[in-house]
Amino acid sequence: MSKRDIILASNNAGKVREINAMLANTSFNVVPQSTLNIEEAEETGLTFIENALIKARHAARHTDCPVIADDSGIEVPALKGRPGIYSARYAGVGASDQQNLDKLMEEVSALDEHQRQARFVCVMVCLRHADDPVPLIAQGIWNGIAVVEPRGENGFGYDPMFYVPTHECTSAELPAEVKNQLSHRGQALRQLTAMLTDL
Ligand code: IMP
């Protein structure tokens, strides 16, 4: 099967790993934008979809291949949806995953147990070229509970504090293939690949 290159507009190692694994058995060959020396775009949008499109359009200006981008994050409704689109920089621009996790756990620890619902959100887009007026758009949501005792070594970002009631563990304790089956990113990517295959 000859594979079609598709550029992934992300330098987040955790995301690149998950998206690569999920597209391994499709007709697409995922090329991270770093391979083409494309730098990260500045995320100036106020919604996941705006930021996903900004990232995809930025990368598409540097390549003739189609581009996919995701913008994702964790929302705690009792914290007015924080950190939301600011998940990657919650403890400040350049903050590490650990610093962001610590900041959110501190805020969650002040909430009552019954206020600790959380959800991961992912919006994923595909642009055929930078001026594509008809982007493909997919969205996934994964509901769980924010916990303040982090557990697990898998995944990345907020996974150690995201408790998955159906599996009675955090998403950082799930094997990668199980997380991909359940996750916001897995849901969005399956929708997107179905749309791409239909094209
Ligand atoms: P983005 O690169 O601007 O989309 O930021 C996404 C941020 O949301 C990541 O850096 C993580 O902090 C968080 N995030 C998104 N998806 C996940 C996930 O699957 N597990 C843990 N954290 C995630």
PDB file of C-alpha atoms and ligand atoms in Angstrom:
ATOM      1  CA  MET A   1       0.000   0.000   0.000  1.00  0.00           C
ATOM      2  CA  SER A   2       1.513   3.344  -0.947  1.00  0.00           C
ATOM      3  CA  LYS A   3       1.087   5.767   1.924  1.00  0.00           C
ATOM      4  CA  ARG A   4       0.213   9.413   1.621  1.00  0.00           C
ATOM      5  CA  ASP A   5       2.251  11.905   3.654  1.00  0.00           C
ATOM      6  CA  ILE A   6       0.233  14.032   6.027  1.00  0.00           C
ATOM      7  CA  ILE A   7       1.925  16.717   8.108  1.00  0.00           C
ATOM      8  CA  LEU A   8       1.155  16.869  11.811  1.00  0.00           C
ATOM      9  CA  ALA A   9       1.225  20.467  13.065  1.00  0.00           C
ATOM     10  CA  SER A  10       2.465  19.694  16.569  1.00  0.00           C
ATOM     11  CA  ASN A  11       5.778  19.370  18.360  1.00  0.00           C
ATOM     12  CA  ASN A  12       4.181  17.893  21.493  1.00  0.00           C
ATOM     13  CA  ALA A  13       5.938  14.534  21.833  1.00  0.00           C
ATOM     14  CA  GLY A  14       2.991  12.943  23.664  1.00  0.00           C
ATOM     15  CA  LYS A  15       0.510  13.887  20.967  1.00  0.00           C
ATOM     16  CA  VAL A  16       2.840  12.933  18.118  1.00  0.00           C
ATOM     17  CA  ARG A  17       3.316   9.485  19.705  1.00  0.00           C
ATOM     18  CA  GLU A  18      -0.425   8.896  20.120  1.00  0.00           C
ATOM     19  CA  ILE A  19      -1.418  10.133  16.663  1.00  0.00           C
ATOM     20  CA  ASN A  20       1.377   8.125  15.025  1.00  0.00           C
ATOM     21  CA  ALA A  21       0.260   4.956  16.788  1.00  0.00           C
ATOM     22  CA  MET A  22      -3.374   5.476  15.838  1.00  0.00           C
ATOM     23  CA  LEU A  23      -2.608   6.110  12.144  1.00  0.00           C
ATOM     24  CA  ALA A  24      -0.028   3.308  11.869  1.00  0.00           C
ATOM     25  CA  ASN A  25      -2.403   0.945  10.039  1.00  0.00           C
ATOM     26  CA  THR A  26      -3.989   3.508   7.735  1.00  0.00           C
ATOM     27  CA  SER A  27      -2.923   4.777   4.323  1.00  0.00           C
ATOM     28  CA  PHE A  28      -1.398   7.886   5.914  1.00  0.00           C
ATOM     29  CA  ASN A  29       2.218   8.441   6.838  1.00  0.00           C
ATOM     30  CA  VAL A  30       2.405  11.021   9.622  1.00  0.00           C
ATOM     31  CA  VAL A  31       5.258  13.515   9.299  1.00  0.00           C
ATOM     32  CA  PRO A  32       5.706  15.798  12.346  1.00  0.00           C
ATOM     33  CA  GLN A  33       6.190  19.430  11.343  1.00  0.00           C
ATOM     34  CA  SER A  34       9.580  19.472  13.085  1.00  0.00           C
ATOM     35  CA  THR A  35      10.881  17.200  10.297  1.00  0.00           C
ATOM     36  CA  LEU A  36      10.265  20.104   7.889  1.00  0.00           C
ATOM     37  CA  ASN A  37      11.697  22.621  10.378  1.00  0.00           C
ATOM     38  CA  ILE A  38       8.309  24.237  10.806  1.00  0.00           C
ATOM     39  CA  GLU A  39       8.105  26.141  14.073  1.00  0.00           C
ATOM     40  CA  GLU A  40       5.092  26.132  16.379  1.00  0.00           C
ATOM     41  CA  ALA A  41       2.448  28.761  15.631  1.00  0.00           C
ATOM     42  CA  GLU A  42       1.392  31.241  18.275  1.00  0.00           C
ATOM     43  CA  GLU A  43      -1.975  30.178  19.664  1.00  0.00           C
ATOM     44  CA  THR A  44      -3.898  33.447  19.687  1.00  0.00           C
ATOM     45  CA  GLY A  45      -7.419  31.981  19.400  1.00  0.00           C
ATOM     46  CA  LEU A  46     -10.008  31.922  22.161  1.00  0.00           C
ATOM     47  CA  THR A  47     -11.432  28.510  21.280  1.00  0.00           C
ATOM     48  CA  PHE A  48     -10.012  25.065  20.547  1.00  0.00           C
ATOM     49  CA  ILE A  49     -11.216  25.237  16.948  1.00  0.00           C
ATOM     50  CA  GLU A  50      -9.595  28.626  16.317  1.00  0.00           C
ATOM     51  CA  ASN A  51      -6.269  27.410  17.675  1.00  0.00           C
ATOM     52  CA  ALA A  52      -6.412  24.139  15.728  1.00  0.00           C
ATOM     53  CA  LEU A  53      -7.003  26.094  12.503  1.00  0.00           C
ATOM     54  CA  ILE A  54      -4.218  28.600  13.314  1.00  0.00           C
ATOM     55  CA  LYS A  55      -1.750  25.728  13.825  1.00  0.00           C
ATOM     56  CA  ALA A  56      -2.836  23.851  10.709  1.00  0.00           C
ATOM     57  CA  ARG A  57      -2.792  26.950   8.496  1.00  0.00           C
ATOM     58  CA  HIS A  58       0.632  27.958   9.745  1.00  0.00           C
ATOM     59  CA  ALA A  59       2.103  24.548   8.885  1.00  0.00           C
ATOM     60  CA  ALA A  60       0.245  24.381   5.554  1.00  0.00           C
ATOM     61  CA  ARG A  61       2.025  27.580   4.449  1.00  0.00           C
ATOM     62  CA  HIS A  62       5.271  25.599   4.533  1.00  0.00           C
ATOM     63  CA  THR A  63       4.255  22.430   2.684  1.00  0.00           C
ATOM     64  CA  ASP A  64       2.245  21.138  -0.267  1.00  0.00           C
ATOM     65  CA  CYS A  65       0.974  18.163   1.748  1.00  0.00           C
ATOM     66  CA  PRO A  66      -2.299  18.124   3.680  1.00  0.00           C
ATOM     67  CA  VAL A  67      -1.923  19.073   7.330  1.00  0.00           C
ATOM     68  CA  ILE A  68      -3.646  17.888  10.497  1.00  0.00           C
ATOM     69  CA  ALA A  69      -3.584  19.783  13.780  1.00  0.00           C
ATOM     70  CA  ASP A  70      -5.241  19.242  17.110  1.00  0.00           C
ATOM     71  CA  ASP A  71      -5.901  21.650  19.894  1.00  0.00           C
ATOM     72  CA  SER A  72      -6.752  19.991  23.148  1.00  0.00           C
ATOM     73  CA  GLY A  73      -6.902  20.495  26.876  1.00  0.00           C
ATOM     74  CA  ILE A  74      -8.580  19.646  30.124  1.00  0.00           C
ATOM     75  CA  GLU A  75     -11.599  21.487  31.513  1.00  0.00           C
ATOM     76  CA  VAL A  76     -12.885  21.493  35.082  1.00  0.00           C
ATOM     77  CA  PRO A  77     -16.429  22.921  35.020  1.00  0.00           C
ATOM     78  CA  ALA A  78     -16.255  23.889  38.725  1.00  0.00           C
ATOM     79  CA  LEU A  79     -13.224  26.050  37.832  1.00  0.00           C
ATOM     80  CA  LYS A  80     -15.225  27.792  35.096  1.00  0.00           C
ATOM     81  CA  GLY A  81     -13.680  25.436  32.532  1.00  0.00           C
ATOM     82  CA  ARG A  82     -10.061  26.186  33.447  1.00  0.00           C
ATOM     83  CA  PRO A  83      -7.444  25.489  32.236  1.00  0.00           C
ATOM     84  CA  GLY A  84      -9.200  24.793  28.886  1.00  0.00           C
ATOM     85  CA  ILE A  85      -7.363  26.251  25.907  1.00  0.00           C
ATOM     86  CA  TYR A  86      -4.598  27.366  28.276  1.00  0.00           C
ATOM     87  CA  SER A  87      -3.788  23.791  29.405  1.00  0.00           C
ATOM     88  CA  ALA A  88      -0.307  23.732  27.844  1.00  0.00           C
ATOM     89  CA  ARG A  89       0.680  27.035  29.484  1.00  0.00           C
ATOM     90  CA  TYR A  90      -1.439  27.011  32.638  1.00  0.00           C
ATOM     91  CA  ALA A  91       1.484  27.674  34.979  1.00  0.00           C
ATOM     92  CA  GLY A  92       2.952  30.197  32.516  1.00  0.00           C
ATOM     93  CA  VAL A  93       4.465  30.237  29.047  1.00  0.00           C
ATOM     94  CA  GLY A  94       7.169  27.579  28.898  1.00  0.00           C
ATOM     95  CA  ALA A  95       5.864  25.756  32.000  1.00  0.00           C
ATOM     96  CA  SER A  96       6.538  22.016  32.184  1.00  0.00           C
ATOM     97  CA  ASP A  97       3.796  19.377  32.233  1.00  0.00           C
ATOM     98  CA  GLN A  98       4.615  18.836  35.921  1.00  0.00           C
ATOM     99  CA  GLN A  99       4.214  22.537  36.772  1.00  0.00           C
ATOM    100  CA  ASN A 100       0.861  22.700  34.964  1.00  0.00           C
ATOM    101  CA  LEU A 101      -0.285  19.508  36.695  1.00  0.00           C
ATOM    102  CA  ASP A 102       0.750  20.831  40.118  1.00  0.00           C
ATOM    103  CA  LYS A 103      -1.109  24.086  39.569  1.00  0.00           C
ATOM    104  CA  LEU A 104      -4.327  22.351  38.561  1.00  0.00           C
ATOM    105  CA  MET A 105      -4.103  19.826  41.421  1.00  0.00           C
ATOM    106  CA  GLU A 106      -3.740  22.657  43.895  1.00  0.00           C
ATOM    107  CA  GLU A 107      -6.882  24.325  42.557  1.00  0.00           C
ATOM    108  CA  VAL A 108      -8.804  21.051  42.490  1.00  0.00           C
ATOM    109  CA  SER A 109      -7.820  20.270  46.082  1.00  0.00           C
ATOM    110  CA  ALA A 110      -9.854  23.313  47.181  1.00  0.00           C
ATOM    111  CA  LEU A 111     -13.003  21.859  45.553  1.00  0.00           C
ATOM    112  CA  ASP A 112     -15.488  19.520  47.230  1.00  0.00           C
ATOM    113  CA  GLU A 113     -15.279  15.894  46.079  1.00  0.00           C
ATOM    114  CA  HIS A 114     -18.536  16.195  44.114  1.00  0.00           C
ATOM    115  CA  GLN A 115     -17.192  19.216  42.163  1.00  0.00           C
ATOM    116  CA  ARG A 116     -14.256  17.385  40.649  1.00  0.00           C
ATOM    117  CA  GLN A 117     -15.721  16.357  37.316  1.00  0.00           C
ATOM    118  CA  ALA A 118     -13.267  17.017  34.480  1.00  0.00           C
ATOM    119  CA  ARG A 119     -13.151  16.445  30.772  1.00  0.00           C
ATOM    120  CA  PHE A 120     -10.513  16.248  28.109  1.00  0.00           C
ATOM    121  CA  VAL A 121     -11.440  18.013  24.873  1.00  0.00           C
ATOM    122  CA  CYS A 122      -9.806  17.648  21.472  1.00  0.00           C
ATOM    123  CA  VAL A 123     -10.626  19.451  18.247  1.00  0.00           C
ATOM    124  CA  MET A 124      -8.786  18.106  15.245  1.00  0.00           C
ATOM    125  CA  VAL A 125      -8.734  19.648  11.788  1.00  0.00           C
ATOM    126  CA  CYS A 126      -7.345  18.813   8.372  1.00  0.00           C
ATOM    127  CA  LEU A 127      -6.511  21.410   5.739  1.00  0.00           C
ATOM    128  CA  ARG A 128      -5.662  20.361   2.180  1.00  0.00           C
ATOM    129  CA  HIS A 129      -3.755  23.652   1.765  1.00  0.00           C
ATOM    130  CA  ALA A 130      -3.291  26.917   3.658  1.00  0.00           C
ATOM    131  CA  ASP A 131      -6.274  28.624   1.996  1.00  0.00           C
ATOM    132  CA  ASP A 132      -8.576  25.608   2.206  1.00  0.00           C
ATOM    133  CA  PRO A 133     -12.047  27.099   2.786  1.00  0.00           C
ATOM    134  CA  VAL A 134     -13.530  23.713   3.738  1.00  0.00           C
ATOM    135  CA  PRO A 135     -11.485  22.305   6.625  1.00  0.00           C
ATOM    136  CA  LEU A 136     -12.375  18.867   7.932  1.00  0.00           C
ATOM    137  CA  ILE A 137     -13.283  19.229  11.612  1.00  0.00           C
ATOM    138  CA  ALA A 138     -13.659  16.559  14.285  1.00  0.00           C
ATOM    139  CA  GLN A 139     -14.144  16.788  18.028  1.00  0.00           C
ATOM    140  CA  GLY A 140     -13.807  14.373  20.926  1.00  0.00           C
ATOM    141  CA  ILE A 141     -14.723  14.673  24.616  1.00  0.00           C
ATOM    142  CA  TRP A 142     -13.641  12.310  27.398  1.00  0.00           C
ATOM    143  CA  ASN A 143     -15.299  12.631  30.802  1.00  0.00           C
ATOM    144  CA  GLY A 144     -13.537  11.771  34.045  1.00  0.00           C
ATOM    145  CA  ILE A 145     -12.739  13.003  37.537  1.00  0.00           C
ATOM    146  CA  ALA A 146      -9.842  15.246  38.568  1.00  0.00           C
ATOM    147  CA  VAL A 147      -7.879  13.684  41.430  1.00  0.00           C
ATOM    148  CA  VAL A 148      -5.212  15.247  43.616  1.00  0.00           C
ATOM    149  CA  GLU A 149      -3.074  12.152  44.136  1.00  0.00           C
ATOM    150  CA  PRO A 150      -1.389  11.640  40.765  1.00  0.00           C
ATOM    151  CA  ARG A 151      -0.927   8.045  39.611  1.00  0.00           C
ATOM    152  CA  GLY A 152       0.633   6.321  36.593  1.00  0.00           C
ATOM    153  CA  GLU A 153       3.579   6.742  34.281  1.00  0.00           C
ATOM    154  CA  ASN A 154       1.959   6.499  30.830  1.00  0.00           C
ATOM    155  CA  GLY A 155       0.674   9.270  28.612  1.00  0.00           C
ATOM    156  CA  PHE A 156       1.631  12.889  29.226  1.00  0.00           C
ATOM    157  CA  GLY A 157       0.352  16.190  30.579  1.00  0.00           C
ATOM    158  CA  TYR A 158      -2.585  15.855  32.962  1.00  0.00           C
ATOM    159  CA  ASP A 159      -2.998  12.079  32.557  1.00  0.00           C
ATOM    160  CA  PRO A 160      -1.797  11.260  36.111  1.00  0.00           C
ATOM    161  CA  MET A 161      -4.665  13.310  37.616  1.00  0.00           C
ATOM    162  CA  PHE A 162      -7.447  12.190  35.243  1.00  0.00           C
ATOM    163  CA  TYR A 163      -9.397   9.349  36.845  1.00  0.00           C
ATOM    164  CA  VAL A 164     -11.371   7.189  34.429  1.00  0.00           C
ATOM    165  CA  PRO A 165     -14.332   5.728  36.390  1.00  0.00           C
ATOM    166  CA  THR A 166     -15.072   2.986  33.827  1.00  0.00           C
ATOM    167  CA  HIS A 167     -11.550   1.580  34.239  1.00  0.00           C
ATOM    168  CA  GLU A 168     -10.998   2.532  37.906  1.00  0.00           C
ATOM    169  CA  CYS A 169      -7.592   4.089  37.243  1.00  0.00           C
ATOM    170  CA  THR A 170      -6.070   7.282  35.910  1.00  0.00           C
ATOM    171  CA  SER A 171      -5.434   7.736  32.198  1.00  0.00           C
ATOM    172  CA  ALA A 172      -1.691   7.569  32.988  1.00  0.00           C
ATOM    173  CA  GLU A 173      -2.266   4.003  34.247  1.00  0.00           C
ATOM    174  CA  LEU A 174      -3.988   2.871  31.054  1.00  0.00           C
ATOM    175  CA  PRO A 175      -1.969   1.042  28.387  1.00  0.00           C
ATOM    176  CA  ALA A 176      -1.496   3.340  25.370  1.00  0.00           C
ATOM    177  CA  GLU A 177      -3.880   1.372  23.137  1.00  0.00           C
ATOM    178  CA  VAL A 178      -6.660   1.500  25.738  1.00  0.00           C
ATOM    179  CA  LYS A 179      -6.216   5.252  26.214  1.00  0.00           C
ATOM    180  CA  ASN A 180      -6.376   5.726  22.433  1.00  0.00           C
ATOM    181  CA  GLN A 181      -9.631   3.754  22.283  1.00  0.00           C
ATOM    182  CA  LEU A 182     -11.270   5.961  24.903  1.00  0.00           C
ATOM    183  CA  SER A 183      -9.610   9.336  24.624  1.00  0.00           C
ATOM    184  CA  HIS A 184     -10.773  12.666  23.267  1.00  0.00           C
ATOM    185  CA  ARG A 185      -7.913  12.483  20.730  1.00  0.00           C
ATOM    186  CA  GLY A 186      -8.768   8.937  19.703  1.00  0.00           C
ATOM    187  CA  GLN A 187     -12.416   9.875  19.162  1.00  0.00           C
ATOM    188  CA  ALA A 188     -11.509  12.925  17.068  1.00  0.00           C
ATOM    189  CA  LEU A 189      -8.883  11.117  15.032  1.00  0.00           C
ATOM    190  CA  ARG A 190     -11.222   8.235  14.156  1.00  0.00           C
ATOM    191  CA  GLN A 191     -13.819  10.738  12.903  1.00  0.00           C
ATOM    192  CA  LEU A 192     -11.186  12.604  10.916  1.00  0.00           C
ATOM    193  CA  THR A 193      -9.685   9.511   9.287  1.00  0.00           C
ATOM    194  CA  ALA A 194     -13.188   8.374   8.273  1.00  0.00           C
ATOM    195  CA  MET A 195     -13.716  11.765   6.590  1.00  0.00           C
ATOM    196  CA  LEU A 196     -10.291  11.606   4.918  1.00  0.00           C
ATOM    197  CA  THR A 197     -10.944   8.108   3.620  1.00  0.00           C
ATOM    198  CA  ASP A 198     -14.295   9.242   2.198  1.00  0.00           C
ATOM    199  CA  LEU A 199     -12.638  12.090   0.270  1.00  0.00           C
TER     200      LEU A 199
HETATM  201  P1  IMP B   1      -2.042  22.198  22.839  1.00  0.00           P
HETATM  202  O1  IMP B   1      -0.766  21.602  22.332  1.00  0.00           O
HETATM  203  O2  IMP B   1      -2.082  23.680  22.825  1.00  0.00           O
HETATM  204  O3  IMP B   1      -3.239  21.561  22.173  1.00  0.00           O
HETATM  205  O4  IMP B   1      -2.113  21.828  24.391  1.00  0.00           O
HETATM  206  C1  IMP B   1      -2.585  20.623  24.822  1.00  0.00           C
HETATM  207  C2  IMP B   1      -2.306  20.490  26.319  1.00  0.00           C
HETATM  208  O5  IMP B   1      -3.458  19.918  26.933  1.00  0.00           O
HETATM  209  C3  IMP B   1      -1.175  19.510  26.575  1.00  0.00           C
HETATM  210  O6  IMP B   1       0.064  20.150  26.683  1.00  0.00           O
HETATM  211  C4  IMP B   1      -1.589  18.877  27.887  1.00  0.00           C
HETATM  212  O7  IMP B   1      -1.225  19.720  28.937  1.00  0.00           O
HETATM  213  C5  IMP B   1      -3.110  18.869  27.775  1.00  0.00           C
HETATM  214  N1  IMP B   1      -3.577  17.611  27.165  1.00  0.00           N
HETATM  215  C6  IMP B   1      -4.168  17.441  25.958  1.00  0.00           C
HETATM  216  N2  IMP B   1      -4.434  16.163  25.712  1.00  0.00           N
HETATM  217  C7  IMP B   1      -3.982  15.485  26.781  1.00  0.00           C
HETATM  218  C8  IMP B   1      -3.949  14.098  27.096  1.00  0.00           C
HETATM  219  O8  IMP B   1      -4.369  13.225  26.330  1.00  0.00           O
HETATM  220  N3  IMP B   1      -3.423  13.797  28.284  1.00  0.00           N
HETATM  221  C9  IMP B   1      -2.947  14.718  29.165  1.00  0.00           C
HETATM  222  N4  IMP B   1      -2.917  16.022  28.903  1.00  0.00           N
HETATM  223  C10 IMP B   1      -3.443  16.407  27.711  1.00  0.00           C
END
